[in-house]
């Protein structure tokens, strides 16, 4: 499957998210980090901001919910206009039920795992999803160093997903850069979130293309 790049607006200018979206026309998605200061020790934005961004963004929104009780709140993000909604399995009471609900509302359903969460206990649920997100930093903040120890989990997740009939995307998020994206793609990741690497670059859209080129090289 084709490589996709999803720049995280967490590293963009929150005073002008419309300009941030417009600065990366080459991006497949815009990654929107929703944090509630309970599941993670940081607070960002909620459904009203997602709704506003959805109105002005040319790219579809890839919402990453780092919140408690996603069973209750995640459907609101589909209503707000997100095309993909990813919840954390550590916070979710009923992942299959929630994934089915998100899909029935018309969004893609993703399930995220923190670095210390093993993928194997969820092996039987994975085919219910559209995407699995393997965090490569502890969620909560942009600009952290990539956790190299997560690479074997990317490989194991890719092997598990290969058993599903449908094409389930494998996303990674945290510390992704030109330095490591090639080996992440070689490990089997297909969708790459990058915040500081893209919005910290002089020319964000050129960086999106550069990351895509490197990932394509790694996956080939
Ligand atoms: C971290 C967020 C990430 C973050 C990535 O909790 O989920 O999406 O914005 O930022 P970088 O690429 O700077 O690690
Ligand atoms: Zn994220």
mmCIF file with all atom_site columns, C-alpha atoms and ligand atoms in Angstrom:
data_model
loop_
_atom_site.group_PDB
_atom_site.id
_atom_site.type_symbol
_atom_site.label_atom_id
_atom_site.label_alt_id
_atom_site.label_comp_id
_atom_site.label_asym_id
_atom_site.label_entity_id
_atom_site.label_seq_id
_atom_site.pdbx_PDB_ins_code
_atom_site.Cartn_x
_atom_site.Cartn_y
_atom_site.Cartn_z
_atom_site.occupancy
_atom_site.B_iso_or_equiv
_atom_site.pdbx_formal_charge
_atom_site.auth_seq_id
_atom_site.auth_comp_id
_atom_site.auth_asym_id
_atom_site.auth_atom_id
_atom_site.pdbx_PDB_model_num
ATOM   1   C  CA  . UNK A 1 1   ? 0.000   0.000   0.000  1.00 0.00 ? 1   UNK A CA  1
ATOM   2   C  CA  . UNK A 1 2   ? 1.074   3.555   -0.704 1.00 0.00 ? 2   UNK A CA  1
ATOM   3   C  CA  . UNK A 1 3   ? 3.001   5.534   1.858  1.00 0.00 ? 3   UNK A CA  1
ATOM   4   C  CA  . UNK A 1 4   ? 1.028   8.341   3.507  1.00 0.00 ? 4   UNK A CA  1
ATOM   5   C  CA  . UNK A 1 5   ? 2.277   11.347  5.447  1.00 0.00 ? 5   UNK A CA  1
ATOM   6   C  CA  . UNK A 1 6   ? 0.173   12.940  8.182  1.00 0.00 ? 6   UNK A CA  1
ATOM   7   C  CA  . UNK A 1 7   ? 1.757   16.134  9.574  1.00 0.00 ? 7   UNK A CA  1
ATOM   8   C  CA  . UNK A 1 8   ? 0.815   16.818  13.203 1.00 0.00 ? 8   UNK A CA  1
ATOM   9   C  CA  . UNK A 1 9   ? -0.505  20.321  13.785 1.00 0.00 ? 9   UNK A CA  1
ATOM   10  C  CA  . UNK A 1 10  ? 0.655   20.063  17.394 1.00 0.00 ? 10  UNK A CA  1
ATOM   11  C  CA  . UNK A 1 11  ? 3.899   21.604  16.154 1.00 0.00 ? 11  UNK A CA  1
ATOM   12  C  CA  . UNK A 1 12  ? 2.166   24.250  14.012 1.00 0.00 ? 12  UNK A CA  1
ATOM   13  C  CA  . UNK A 1 13  ? 1.001   27.750  14.929 1.00 0.00 ? 13  UNK A CA  1
ATOM   14  C  CA  . UNK A 1 14  ? -2.235  27.279  16.894 1.00 0.00 ? 14  UNK A CA  1
ATOM   15  C  CA  . UNK A 1 15  ? -3.087  30.923  16.194 1.00 0.00 ? 15  UNK A CA  1
ATOM   16  C  CA  . UNK A 1 16  ? -3.362  30.124  12.493 1.00 0.00 ? 16  UNK A CA  1
ATOM   17  C  CA  . UNK A 1 17  ? -4.297  26.536  11.809 1.00 0.00 ? 17  UNK A CA  1
ATOM   18  C  CA  . UNK A 1 18  ? -5.754  27.399  8.408  1.00 0.00 ? 18  UNK A CA  1
ATOM   19  C  CA  . UNK A 1 19  ? -2.314  28.597  7.287  1.00 0.00 ? 19  UNK A CA  1
ATOM   20  C  CA  . UNK A 1 20  ? -0.731  25.465  8.773  1.00 0.00 ? 20  UNK A CA  1
ATOM   21  C  CA  . UNK A 1 21  ? -3.024  23.271  6.683  1.00 0.00 ? 21  UNK A CA  1
ATOM   22  C  CA  . UNK A 1 22  ? -2.323  25.343  3.582  1.00 0.00 ? 22  UNK A CA  1
ATOM   23  C  CA  . UNK A 1 23  ? 1.439   25.047  4.127  1.00 0.00 ? 23  UNK A CA  1
ATOM   24  C  CA  . UNK A 1 24  ? 1.423   21.278  3.500  1.00 0.00 ? 24  UNK A CA  1
ATOM   25  C  CA  . UNK A 1 25  ? -0.665  20.717  0.333  1.00 0.00 ? 25  UNK A CA  1
ATOM   26  C  CA  . UNK A 1 26  ? 1.346   17.578  -0.349 1.00 0.00 ? 26  UNK A CA  1
ATOM   27  C  CA  . UNK A 1 27  ? 0.193   15.911  2.887  1.00 0.00 ? 27  UNK A CA  1
ATOM   28  C  CA  . UNK A 1 28  ? -2.299  13.050  2.708  1.00 0.00 ? 28  UNK A CA  1
ATOM   29  C  CA  . UNK A 1 29  ? -3.865  13.948  6.059  1.00 0.00 ? 29  UNK A CA  1
ATOM   30  C  CA  . UNK A 1 30  ? -3.630  16.476  8.842  1.00 0.00 ? 30  UNK A CA  1
ATOM   31  C  CA  . UNK A 1 31  ? -2.977  14.798  12.182 1.00 0.00 ? 31  UNK A CA  1
ATOM   32  C  CA  . UNK A 1 32  ? -4.906  16.436  15.016 1.00 0.00 ? 32  UNK A CA  1
ATOM   33  C  CA  . UNK A 1 33  ? -3.815  15.582  18.562 1.00 0.00 ? 33  UNK A CA  1
ATOM   34  C  CA  . UNK A 1 34  ? -6.653  15.794  21.062 1.00 0.00 ? 34  UNK A CA  1
ATOM   35  C  CA  . UNK A 1 35  ? -5.417  15.694  24.671 1.00 0.00 ? 35  UNK A CA  1
ATOM   36  C  CA  . UNK A 1 36  ? -7.563  16.000  27.783 1.00 0.00 ? 36  UNK A CA  1
ATOM   37  C  CA  . UNK A 1 37  ? -4.948  16.475  30.565 1.00 0.00 ? 37  UNK A CA  1
ATOM   38  C  CA  . UNK A 1 38  ? -6.135  13.193  32.123 1.00 0.00 ? 38  UNK A CA  1
ATOM   39  C  CA  . UNK A 1 39  ? -5.059  10.434  29.768 1.00 0.00 ? 39  UNK A CA  1
ATOM   40  C  CA  . UNK A 1 40  ? -1.926  12.503  29.072 1.00 0.00 ? 40  UNK A CA  1
ATOM   41  C  CA  . UNK A 1 41  ? -0.484  15.437  31.049 1.00 0.00 ? 41  UNK A CA  1
ATOM   42  C  CA  . UNK A 1 42  ? -1.300  18.011  28.380 1.00 0.00 ? 42  UNK A CA  1
ATOM   43  C  CA  . UNK A 1 43  ? -4.391  19.793  27.098 1.00 0.00 ? 43  UNK A CA  1
ATOM   44  C  CA  . UNK A 1 44  ? -4.876  20.763  23.465 1.00 0.00 ? 44  UNK A CA  1
ATOM   45  C  CA  . UNK A 1 45  ? -8.214  21.089  21.695 1.00 0.00 ? 45  UNK A CA  1
ATOM   46  C  CA  . UNK A 1 46  ? -11.594 19.452  21.301 1.00 0.00 ? 46  UNK A CA  1
ATOM   47  C  CA  . UNK A 1 47  ? -14.408 18.876  18.841 1.00 0.00 ? 47  UNK A CA  1
ATOM   48  C  CA  . UNK A 1 48  ? -15.240 22.573  18.184 1.00 0.00 ? 48  UNK A CA  1
ATOM   49  C  CA  . UNK A 1 49  ? -11.705 23.242  16.933 1.00 0.00 ? 49  UNK A CA  1
ATOM   50  C  CA  . UNK A 1 50  ? -11.786 20.070  14.840 1.00 0.00 ? 50  UNK A CA  1
ATOM   51  C  CA  . UNK A 1 51  ? -15.050 21.277  13.307 1.00 0.00 ? 51  UNK A CA  1
ATOM   52  C  CA  . UNK A 1 52  ? -13.519 24.660  12.468 1.00 0.00 ? 52  UNK A CA  1
ATOM   53  C  CA  . UNK A 1 53  ? -10.387 23.093  11.012 1.00 0.00 ? 53  UNK A CA  1
ATOM   54  C  CA  . UNK A 1 54  ? -12.421 20.642  8.938  1.00 0.00 ? 54  UNK A CA  1
ATOM   55  C  CA  . UNK A 1 55  ? -14.119 23.613  7.276  1.00 0.00 ? 55  UNK A CA  1
ATOM   56  C  CA  . UNK A 1 56  ? -10.852 25.170  6.070  1.00 0.00 ? 56  UNK A CA  1
ATOM   57  C  CA  . UNK A 1 57  ? -8.524  22.196  5.554  1.00 0.00 ? 57  UNK A CA  1
ATOM   58  C  CA  . UNK A 1 58  ? -8.095  20.680  2.098  1.00 0.00 ? 58  UNK A CA  1
ATOM   59  C  CA  . UNK A 1 59  ? -6.704  17.518  3.675  1.00 0.00 ? 59  UNK A CA  1
ATOM   60  C  CA  . UNK A 1 60  ? -8.896  15.062  5.593  1.00 0.00 ? 60  UNK A CA  1
ATOM   61  C  CA  . UNK A 1 61  ? -8.421  15.118  9.370  1.00 0.00 ? 61  UNK A CA  1
ATOM   62  C  CA  . UNK A 1 62  ? -6.744  12.237  11.183 1.00 0.00 ? 62  UNK A CA  1
ATOM   63  C  CA  . UNK A 1 63  ? -7.809  12.723  14.817 1.00 0.00 ? 63  UNK A CA  1
ATOM   64  C  CA  . UNK A 1 64  ? -5.675  11.082  17.485 1.00 0.00 ? 64  UNK A CA  1
ATOM   65  C  CA  . UNK A 1 65  ? -7.624  11.035  20.730 1.00 0.00 ? 65  UNK A CA  1
ATOM   66  C  CA  . UNK A 1 66  ? -5.416  10.948  23.815 1.00 0.00 ? 66  UNK A CA  1
ATOM   67  C  CA  . UNK A 1 67  ? -8.391  11.130  26.136 1.00 0.00 ? 67  UNK A CA  1
ATOM   68  C  CA  . UNK A 1 68  ? -10.147 9.138   28.846 1.00 0.00 ? 68  UNK A CA  1
ATOM   69  C  CA  . UNK A 1 69  ? -13.449 7.449   27.984 1.00 0.00 ? 69  UNK A CA  1
ATOM   70  C  CA  . UNK A 1 70  ? -13.164 7.460   24.173 1.00 0.00 ? 70  UNK A CA  1
ATOM   71  C  CA  . UNK A 1 71  ? -16.209 5.152   24.141 1.00 0.00 ? 71  UNK A CA  1
ATOM   72  C  CA  . UNK A 1 72  ? -18.207 8.219   25.181 1.00 0.00 ? 72  UNK A CA  1
ATOM   73  C  CA  . UNK A 1 73  ? -16.417 10.999  23.278 1.00 0.00 ? 73  UNK A CA  1
ATOM   74  C  CA  . UNK A 1 74  ? -14.889 9.609   20.062 1.00 0.00 ? 74  UNK A CA  1
ATOM   75  C  CA  . UNK A 1 75  ? -18.125 9.651   17.985 1.00 0.00 ? 75  UNK A CA  1
ATOM   76  C  CA  . UNK A 1 76  ? -18.321 13.439  18.497 1.00 0.00 ? 76  UNK A CA  1
ATOM   77  C  CA  . UNK A 1 77  ? -15.150 13.781  16.419 1.00 0.00 ? 77  UNK A CA  1
ATOM   78  C  CA  . UNK A 1 78  ? -16.767 12.062  13.447 1.00 0.00 ? 78  UNK A CA  1
ATOM   79  C  CA  . UNK A 1 79  ? -19.693 14.455  13.781 1.00 0.00 ? 79  UNK A CA  1
ATOM   80  C  CA  . UNK A 1 80  ? -17.139 17.296  13.895 1.00 0.00 ? 80  UNK A CA  1
ATOM   81  C  CA  . UNK A 1 81  ? -15.779 16.236  10.505 1.00 0.00 ? 81  UNK A CA  1
ATOM   82  C  CA  . UNK A 1 82  ? -12.829 13.928  11.160 1.00 0.00 ? 82  UNK A CA  1
ATOM   83  C  CA  . UNK A 1 83  ? -12.295 11.323  8.449  1.00 0.00 ? 83  UNK A CA  1
ATOM   84  C  CA  . UNK A 1 84  ? -10.251 9.068   10.712 1.00 0.00 ? 84  UNK A CA  1
ATOM   85  C  CA  . UNK A 1 85  ? -10.603 8.759   14.479 1.00 0.00 ? 85  UNK A CA  1
ATOM   86  C  CA  . UNK A 1 86  ? -8.030  6.896   16.561 1.00 0.00 ? 86  UNK A CA  1
ATOM   87  C  CA  . UNK A 1 87  ? -8.649  6.008   20.209 1.00 0.00 ? 87  UNK A CA  1
ATOM   88  C  CA  . UNK A 1 88  ? -6.190  4.581   22.739 1.00 0.00 ? 88  UNK A CA  1
ATOM   89  C  CA  . UNK A 1 89  ? -6.823  0.981   23.673 1.00 0.00 ? 89  UNK A CA  1
ATOM   90  C  CA  . UNK A 1 90  ? -5.554  1.659   27.210 1.00 0.00 ? 90  UNK A CA  1
ATOM   91  C  CA  . UNK A 1 91  ? -8.480  4.044   27.775 1.00 0.00 ? 91  UNK A CA  1
ATOM   92  C  CA  . UNK A 1 92  ? -11.164 2.143   25.886 1.00 0.00 ? 92  UNK A CA  1
ATOM   93  C  CA  . UNK A 1 93  ? -13.757 -0.121  27.514 1.00 0.00 ? 93  UNK A CA  1
ATOM   94  C  CA  . UNK A 1 94  ? -14.990 -1.826  24.325 1.00 0.00 ? 94  UNK A CA  1
ATOM   95  C  CA  . UNK A 1 95  ? -12.647 -1.374  21.333 1.00 0.00 ? 95  UNK A CA  1
ATOM   96  C  CA  . UNK A 1 96  ? -14.600 -3.497  18.855 1.00 0.00 ? 96  UNK A CA  1
ATOM   97  C  CA  . UNK A 1 97  ? -17.886 -1.824  19.724 1.00 0.00 ? 97  UNK A CA  1
ATOM   98  C  CA  . UNK A 1 98  ? -16.298 1.623   19.420 1.00 0.00 ? 98  UNK A CA  1
ATOM   99  C  CA  . UNK A 1 99  ? -14.550 0.806   16.120 1.00 0.00 ? 99  UNK A CA  1
ATOM   100 C  CA  . UNK A 1 100 ? -17.848 -0.424  14.666 1.00 0.00 ? 100 UNK A CA  1
ATOM   101 C  CA  . UNK A 1 101 ? -19.624 2.701   15.849 1.00 0.00 ? 101 UNK A CA  1
ATOM   102 C  CA  . UNK A 1 102 ? -17.010 5.023   14.314 1.00 0.00 ? 102 UNK A CA  1
ATOM   103 C  CA  . UNK A 1 103 ? -17.204 3.155   11.024 1.00 0.00 ? 103 UNK A CA  1
ATOM   104 C  CA  . UNK A 1 104 ? -20.988 3.173   11.012 1.00 0.00 ? 104 UNK A CA  1
ATOM   105 C  CA  . UNK A 1 105 ? -20.838 6.961   11.395 1.00 0.00 ? 105 UNK A CA  1
ATOM   106 C  CA  . UNK A 1 106 ? -18.651 7.124   8.284  1.00 0.00 ? 106 UNK A CA  1
ATOM   107 C  CA  . UNK A 1 107 ? -15.096 7.489   9.619  1.00 0.00 ? 107 UNK A CA  1
ATOM   108 C  CA  . UNK A 1 108 ? -12.091 5.241   9.536  1.00 0.00 ? 108 UNK A CA  1
ATOM   109 C  CA  . UNK A 1 109 ? -11.430 3.669   12.944 1.00 0.00 ? 109 UNK A CA  1
ATOM   110 C  CA  . UNK A 1 110 ? -7.944  3.530   14.420 1.00 0.00 ? 110 UNK A CA  1
ATOM   111 C  CA  . UNK A 1 111 ? -6.631  1.998   17.630 1.00 0.00 ? 111 UNK A CA  1
ATOM   112 C  CA  . UNK A 1 112 ? -3.468  3.339   19.297 1.00 0.00 ? 112 UNK A CA  1
ATOM   113 C  CA  . UNK A 1 113 ? -0.989  1.659   21.614 1.00 0.00 ? 113 UNK A CA  1
ATOM   114 C  CA  . UNK A 1 114 ? 1.448   3.413   23.936 1.00 0.00 ? 114 UNK A CA  1
ATOM   115 C  CA  . UNK A 1 115 ? 5.065   2.216   23.870 1.00 0.00 ? 115 UNK A CA  1
ATOM   116 C  CA  . UNK A 1 116 ? 4.607   -0.124  26.851 1.00 0.00 ? 116 UNK A CA  1
ATOM   117 C  CA  . UNK A 1 117 ? 1.381   -1.692  25.532 1.00 0.00 ? 117 UNK A CA  1
ATOM   118 C  CA  . UNK A 1 118 ? 1.896   -5.029  23.798 1.00 0.00 ? 118 UNK A CA  1
ATOM   119 C  CA  . UNK A 1 119 ? 0.062   -5.689  20.532 1.00 0.00 ? 119 UNK A CA  1
ATOM   120 C  CA  . UNK A 1 120 ? -0.358  -9.444  21.045 1.00 0.00 ? 120 UNK A CA  1
ATOM   121 C  CA  . UNK A 1 121 ? -3.305  -9.334  23.511 1.00 0.00 ? 121 UNK A CA  1
ATOM   122 C  CA  . UNK A 1 122 ? -5.275  -7.524  20.799 1.00 0.00 ? 122 UNK A CA  1
ATOM   123 C  CA  . UNK A 1 123 ? -4.322  -9.816  17.928 1.00 0.00 ? 123 UNK A CA  1
ATOM   124 C  CA  . UNK A 1 124 ? -7.872  -11.129 17.488 1.00 0.00 ? 124 UNK A CA  1
ATOM   125 C  CA  . UNK A 1 125 ? -9.401  -7.642  17.311 1.00 0.00 ? 125 UNK A CA  1
ATOM   126 C  CA  . UNK A 1 126 ? -7.114  -6.066  14.739 1.00 0.00 ? 126 UNK A CA  1
ATOM   127 C  CA  . UNK A 1 127 ? -9.096  -7.054  11.644 1.00 0.00 ? 127 UNK A CA  1
ATOM   128 C  CA  . UNK A 1 128 ? -12.014 -4.950  12.977 1.00 0.00 ? 128 UNK A CA  1
ATOM   129 C  CA  . UNK A 1 129 ? -9.971  -1.770  12.495 1.00 0.00 ? 129 UNK A CA  1
ATOM   130 C  CA  . UNK A 1 130 ? -8.942  0.454   9.602  1.00 0.00 ? 130 UNK A CA  1
ATOM   131 C  CA  . UNK A 1 131 ? -5.659  1.446   11.218 1.00 0.00 ? 131 UNK A CA  1
ATOM   132 C  CA  . UNK A 1 132 ? -3.363  0.554   14.106 1.00 0.00 ? 132 UNK A CA  1
ATOM   133 C  CA  . UNK A 1 133 ? -1.212  3.330   15.590 1.00 0.00 ? 133 UNK A CA  1
ATOM   134 C  CA  . UNK A 1 134 ? 2.018   2.330   17.277 1.00 0.00 ? 134 UNK A CA  1
ATOM   135 C  CA  . UNK A 1 135 ? 3.274   5.239   19.386 1.00 0.00 ? 135 UNK A CA  1
ATOM   136 C  CA  . UNK A 1 136 ? 7.004   5.762   19.100 1.00 0.00 ? 136 UNK A CA  1
ATOM   137 C  CA  . UNK A 1 137 ? 7.124   8.240   22.003 1.00 0.00 ? 137 UNK A CA  1
ATOM   138 C  CA  . UNK A 1 138 ? 5.092   8.462   25.205 1.00 0.00 ? 138 UNK A CA  1
ATOM   139 C  CA  . UNK A 1 139 ? 2.012   10.400  24.117 1.00 0.00 ? 139 UNK A CA  1
ATOM   140 C  CA  . UNK A 1 140 ? 1.537   13.925  25.417 1.00 0.00 ? 140 UNK A CA  1
ATOM   141 C  CA  . UNK A 1 141 ? 4.058   16.190  23.748 1.00 0.00 ? 141 UNK A CA  1
ATOM   142 C  CA  . UNK A 1 142 ? 5.625   16.908  20.388 1.00 0.00 ? 142 UNK A CA  1
ATOM   143 C  CA  . UNK A 1 143 ? 9.352   17.161  19.828 1.00 0.00 ? 143 UNK A CA  1
ATOM   144 C  CA  . UNK A 1 144 ? 10.389  14.062  21.790 1.00 0.00 ? 144 UNK A CA  1
ATOM   145 C  CA  . UNK A 1 145 ? 13.064  11.621  20.688 1.00 0.00 ? 145 UNK A CA  1
ATOM   146 C  CA  . UNK A 1 146 ? 11.968  8.569   18.692 1.00 0.00 ? 146 UNK A CA  1
ATOM   147 C  CA  . UNK A 1 147 ? 11.986  5.405   20.810 1.00 0.00 ? 147 UNK A CA  1
ATOM   148 C  CA  . UNK A 1 148 ? 14.072  2.920   18.896 1.00 0.00 ? 148 UNK A CA  1
ATOM   149 C  CA  . UNK A 1 149 ? 12.803  0.115   21.184 1.00 0.00 ? 149 UNK A CA  1
ATOM   150 C  CA  . UNK A 1 150 ? 9.407   0.349   19.439 1.00 0.00 ? 150 UNK A CA  1
ATOM   151 C  CA  . UNK A 1 151 ? 10.729  -0.923  16.092 1.00 0.00 ? 151 UNK A CA  1
ATOM   152 C  CA  . UNK A 1 152 ? 10.244  -4.651  16.848 1.00 0.00 ? 152 UNK A CA  1
ATOM   153 C  CA  . UNK A 1 153 ? 6.606   -3.947  17.777 1.00 0.00 ? 153 UNK A CA  1
ATOM   154 C  CA  . UNK A 1 154 ? 6.076   -2.286  14.380 1.00 0.00 ? 154 UNK A CA  1
ATOM   155 C  CA  . UNK A 1 155 ? 7.349   -5.477  12.743 1.00 0.00 ? 155 UNK A CA  1
ATOM   156 C  CA  . UNK A 1 156 ? 5.137   -7.711  14.887 1.00 0.00 ? 156 UNK A CA  1
ATOM   157 C  CA  . UNK A 1 157 ? 2.100   -5.520  14.263 1.00 0.00 ? 157 UNK A CA  1
ATOM   158 C  CA  . UNK A 1 158 ? 2.699   -5.623  10.492 1.00 0.00 ? 158 UNK A CA  1
ATOM   159 C  CA  . UNK A 1 159 ? 2.919   -9.428  10.631 1.00 0.00 ? 159 UNK A CA  1
ATOM   160 C  CA  . UNK A 1 160 ? -0.373  -9.671  12.541 1.00 0.00 ? 160 UNK A CA  1
ATOM   161 C  CA  . UNK A 1 161 ? -2.135  -7.269  10.152 1.00 0.00 ? 161 UNK A CA  1
ATOM   162 C  CA  . UNK A 1 162 ? -0.990  -9.324  7.170  1.00 0.00 ? 162 UNK A CA  1
ATOM   163 C  CA  . UNK A 1 163 ? -3.435  -12.048 8.329  1.00 0.00 ? 163 UNK A CA  1
ATOM   164 C  CA  . UNK A 1 164 ? -6.454  -9.759  7.877  1.00 0.00 ? 164 UNK A CA  1
ATOM   165 C  CA  . UNK A 1 165 ? -8.388  -9.874  4.601  1.00 0.00 ? 165 UNK A CA  1
ATOM   166 C  CA  . UNK A 1 166 ? -8.602  -6.092  4.320  1.00 0.00 ? 166 UNK A CA  1
ATOM   167 C  CA  . UNK A 1 167 ? -5.713  -3.658  4.028  1.00 0.00 ? 167 UNK A CA  1
ATOM   168 C  CA  . UNK A 1 168 ? -5.279  -2.251  7.522  1.00 0.00 ? 168 UNK A CA  1
ATOM   169 C  CA  . UNK A 1 169 ? -2.945  0.722   7.767  1.00 0.00 ? 169 UNK A CA  1
ATOM   170 C  CA  . UNK A 1 170 ? -0.074  0.768   10.246 1.00 0.00 ? 170 UNK A CA  1
ATOM   171 C  CA  . UNK A 1 171 ? 0.642   4.261   11.523 1.00 0.00 ? 171 UNK A CA  1
ATOM   172 C  CA  . UNK A 1 172 ? 3.514   5.432   13.679 1.00 0.00 ? 172 UNK A CA  1
ATOM   173 C  CA  . UNK A 1 173 ? 3.630   8.667   15.654 1.00 0.00 ? 173 UNK A CA  1
ATOM   174 C  CA  . UNK A 1 174 ? 6.342   10.330  17.695 1.00 0.00 ? 174 UNK A CA  1
ATOM   175 C  CA  . UNK A 1 175 ? 9.816   11.494  16.852 1.00 0.00 ? 175 UNK A CA  1
ATOM   176 C  CA  . UNK A 1 176 ? 9.479   10.462  13.196 1.00 0.00 ? 176 UNK A CA  1
ATOM   177 C  CA  . UNK A 1 177 ? 12.108  12.217  11.079 1.00 0.00 ? 177 UNK A CA  1
ATOM   178 C  CA  . UNK A 1 178 ? 14.254  11.924  7.984  1.00 0.00 ? 178 UNK A CA  1
ATOM   179 C  CA  . UNK A 1 179 ? 16.771  10.109  10.168 1.00 0.00 ? 179 UNK A CA  1
ATOM   180 C  CA  . UNK A 1 180 ? 14.501  7.178   11.094 1.00 0.00 ? 180 UNK A CA  1
ATOM   181 C  CA  . UNK A 1 181 ? 11.548  7.029   8.663  1.00 0.00 ? 181 UNK A CA  1
ATOM   182 C  CA  . UNK A 1 182 ? 13.260  4.675   6.242  1.00 0.00 ? 182 UNK A CA  1
ATOM   183 C  CA  . UNK A 1 183 ? 13.793  1.945   8.801  1.00 0.00 ? 183 UNK A CA  1
ATOM   184 C  CA  . UNK A 1 184 ? 10.260  2.422   10.170 1.00 0.00 ? 184 UNK A CA  1
ATOM   185 C  CA  . UNK A 1 185 ? 8.929   1.830   6.659  1.00 0.00 ? 185 UNK A CA  1
ATOM   186 C  CA  . UNK A 1 186 ? 11.184  -1.203  6.313  1.00 0.00 ? 186 UNK A CA  1
ATOM   187 C  CA  . UNK A 1 187 ? 9.646   -2.510  9.568  1.00 0.00 ? 187 UNK A CA  1
ATOM   188 C  CA  . UNK A 1 188 ? 6.196   -2.257  7.972  1.00 0.00 ? 188 UNK A CA  1
ATOM   189 C  CA  . UNK A 1 189 ? 4.761   1.150   8.903  1.00 0.00 ? 189 UNK A CA  1
ATOM   190 C  CA  . UNK A 1 190 ? 2.745   2.777   6.101  1.00 0.00 ? 190 UNK A CA  1
ATOM   191 C  CA  . UNK A 1 191 ? 1.300   5.985   7.575  1.00 0.00 ? 191 UNK A CA  1
ATOM   192 C  CA  . UNK A 1 192 ? 3.718   8.426   9.179  1.00 0.00 ? 192 UNK A CA  1
ATOM   193 C  CA  . UNK A 1 193 ? 2.854   11.211  11.579 1.00 0.00 ? 193 UNK A CA  1
ATOM   194 C  CA  . UNK A 1 194 ? 5.472   13.922  11.848 1.00 0.00 ? 194 UNK A CA  1
ATOM   195 C  CA  . UNK A 1 195 ? 5.044   17.119  13.823 1.00 0.00 ? 195 UNK A CA  1
ATOM   196 C  CA  . UNK A 1 196 ? 8.281   18.904  14.596 1.00 0.00 ? 196 UNK A CA  1
ATOM   197 C  CA  . UNK A 1 197 ? 10.059  17.400  11.579 1.00 0.00 ? 197 UNK A CA  1
ATOM   198 C  CA  . UNK A 1 198 ? 7.494   18.983  9.220  1.00 0.00 ? 198 UNK A CA  1
ATOM   199 C  CA  . UNK A 1 199 ? 6.440   22.211  10.914 1.00 0.00 ? 199 UNK A CA  1
ATOM   200 C  CA  . UNK A 1 200 ? 9.948   22.862  12.233 1.00 0.00 ? 200 UNK A CA  1
ATOM   201 C  CA  . UNK A 1 201 ? 11.324  22.725  8.684  1.00 0.00 ? 201 UNK A CA  1
ATOM   202 C  CA  . UNK A 1 202 ? 11.953  25.875  6.665  1.00 0.00 ? 202 UNK A CA  1
ATOM   203 C  CA  . UNK A 1 203 ? 9.732   24.522  3.912  1.00 0.00 ? 203 UNK A CA  1
ATOM   204 C  CA  . UNK A 1 204 ? 7.176   22.159  5.481  1.00 0.00 ? 204 UNK A CA  1
ATOM   205 C  CA  . UNK A 1 205 ? 5.789   20.886  2.196  1.00 0.00 ? 205 UNK A CA  1
ATOM   206 C  CA  . UNK A 1 206 ? 9.237   19.986  0.877  1.00 0.00 ? 206 UNK A CA  1
ATOM   207 C  CA  . UNK A 1 207 ? 9.811   18.020  4.075  1.00 0.00 ? 207 UNK A CA  1
ATOM   208 C  CA  . UNK A 1 208 ? 6.564   16.103  3.497  1.00 0.00 ? 208 UNK A CA  1
ATOM   209 C  CA  . UNK A 1 209 ? 7.891   15.095  0.076  1.00 0.00 ? 209 UNK A CA  1
ATOM   210 C  CA  . UNK A 1 210 ? 11.316  14.241  1.473  1.00 0.00 ? 210 UNK A CA  1
ATOM   211 C  CA  . UNK A 1 211 ? 9.798   12.034  4.183  1.00 0.00 ? 211 UNK A CA  1
ATOM   212 C  CA  . UNK A 1 212 ? 7.592   10.341  1.598  1.00 0.00 ? 212 UNK A CA  1
ATOM   213 C  CA  . UNK A 1 213 ? 10.571  9.641   -0.680 1.00 0.00 ? 213 UNK A CA  1
ATOM   214 C  CA  . UNK A 1 214 ? 12.574  8.138   2.182  1.00 0.00 ? 214 UNK A CA  1
ATOM   215 C  CA  . UNK A 1 215 ? 9.662   6.008   3.379  1.00 0.00 ? 215 UNK A CA  1
ATOM   216 C  CA  . UNK A 1 216 ? 9.026   4.732   -0.140 1.00 0.00 ? 216 UNK A CA  1
ATOM   217 C  CA  . UNK A 1 217 ? 12.674  3.776   -0.363 1.00 0.00 ? 217 UNK A CA  1
ATOM   218 C  CA  . UNK A 1 218 ? 12.460  1.947   2.966  1.00 0.00 ? 218 UNK A CA  1
ATOM   219 C  CA  . UNK A 1 219 ? 9.303   0.053   2.057  1.00 0.00 ? 219 UNK A CA  1
ATOM   220 C  CA  . UNK A 1 220 ? 10.557  -1.026  -1.332 1.00 0.00 ? 220 UNK A CA  1
HETATM 221 C  C1  . LIG B 2 .   ? 2.424   13.084  20.727 1.00 0.00 ? 1   LIG B C1  1
HETATM 222 C  C2  . LIG B 2 .   ? 1.532   13.287  19.551 1.00 0.00 ? 1   LIG B C2  1
HETATM 223 C  C3  . LIG B 2 .   ? 2.228   13.388  18.271 1.00 0.00 ? 1   LIG B C3  1
HETATM 224 C  C4  . LIG B 2 .   ? 3.162   14.572  18.154 1.00 0.00 ? 1   LIG B C4  1
HETATM 225 C  C5  . LIG B 2 .   ? 4.258   14.199  17.215 1.00 0.00 ? 1   LIG B C5  1
HETATM 226 O  O1  . LIG B 2 .   ? 1.670   12.722  21.825 1.00 0.00 ? 1   LIG B O1  1
HETATM 227 O  O2  . LIG B 2 .   ? 0.622   12.204  19.436 1.00 0.00 ? 1   LIG B O2  1
HETATM 228 O  O3  . LIG B 2 .   ? 1.332   13.380  17.176 1.00 0.00 ? 1   LIG B O3  1
HETATM 229 O  O4  . LIG B 2 .   ? 2.548   15.720  17.679 1.00 0.00 ? 1   LIG B O4  1
HETATM 230 O  O5  . LIG B 2 .   ? 5.183   15.218  17.217 1.00 0.00 ? 1   LIG B O5  1
HETATM 231 P  P1  . LIG B 2 .   ? 6.703   14.909  16.825 1.00 0.00 ? 1   LIG B P1  1
HETATM 232 O  O6  . LIG B 2 .   ? 6.693   14.441  15.420 1.00 0.00 ? 1   LIG B O6  1
HETATM 233 O  O7  . LIG B 2 .   ? 7.371   16.215  17.029 1.00 0.00 ? 1   LIG B O7  1
HETATM 234 O  O8  . LIG B 2 .   ? 7.184   13.855  17.778 1.00 0.00 ? 1   LIG B O8  1
HETATM 235 ZN ZN1 . LIG B 2 .   ? -0.548  12.060  17.564 1.00 0.00 ? 2   LIG B ZN1 1
#
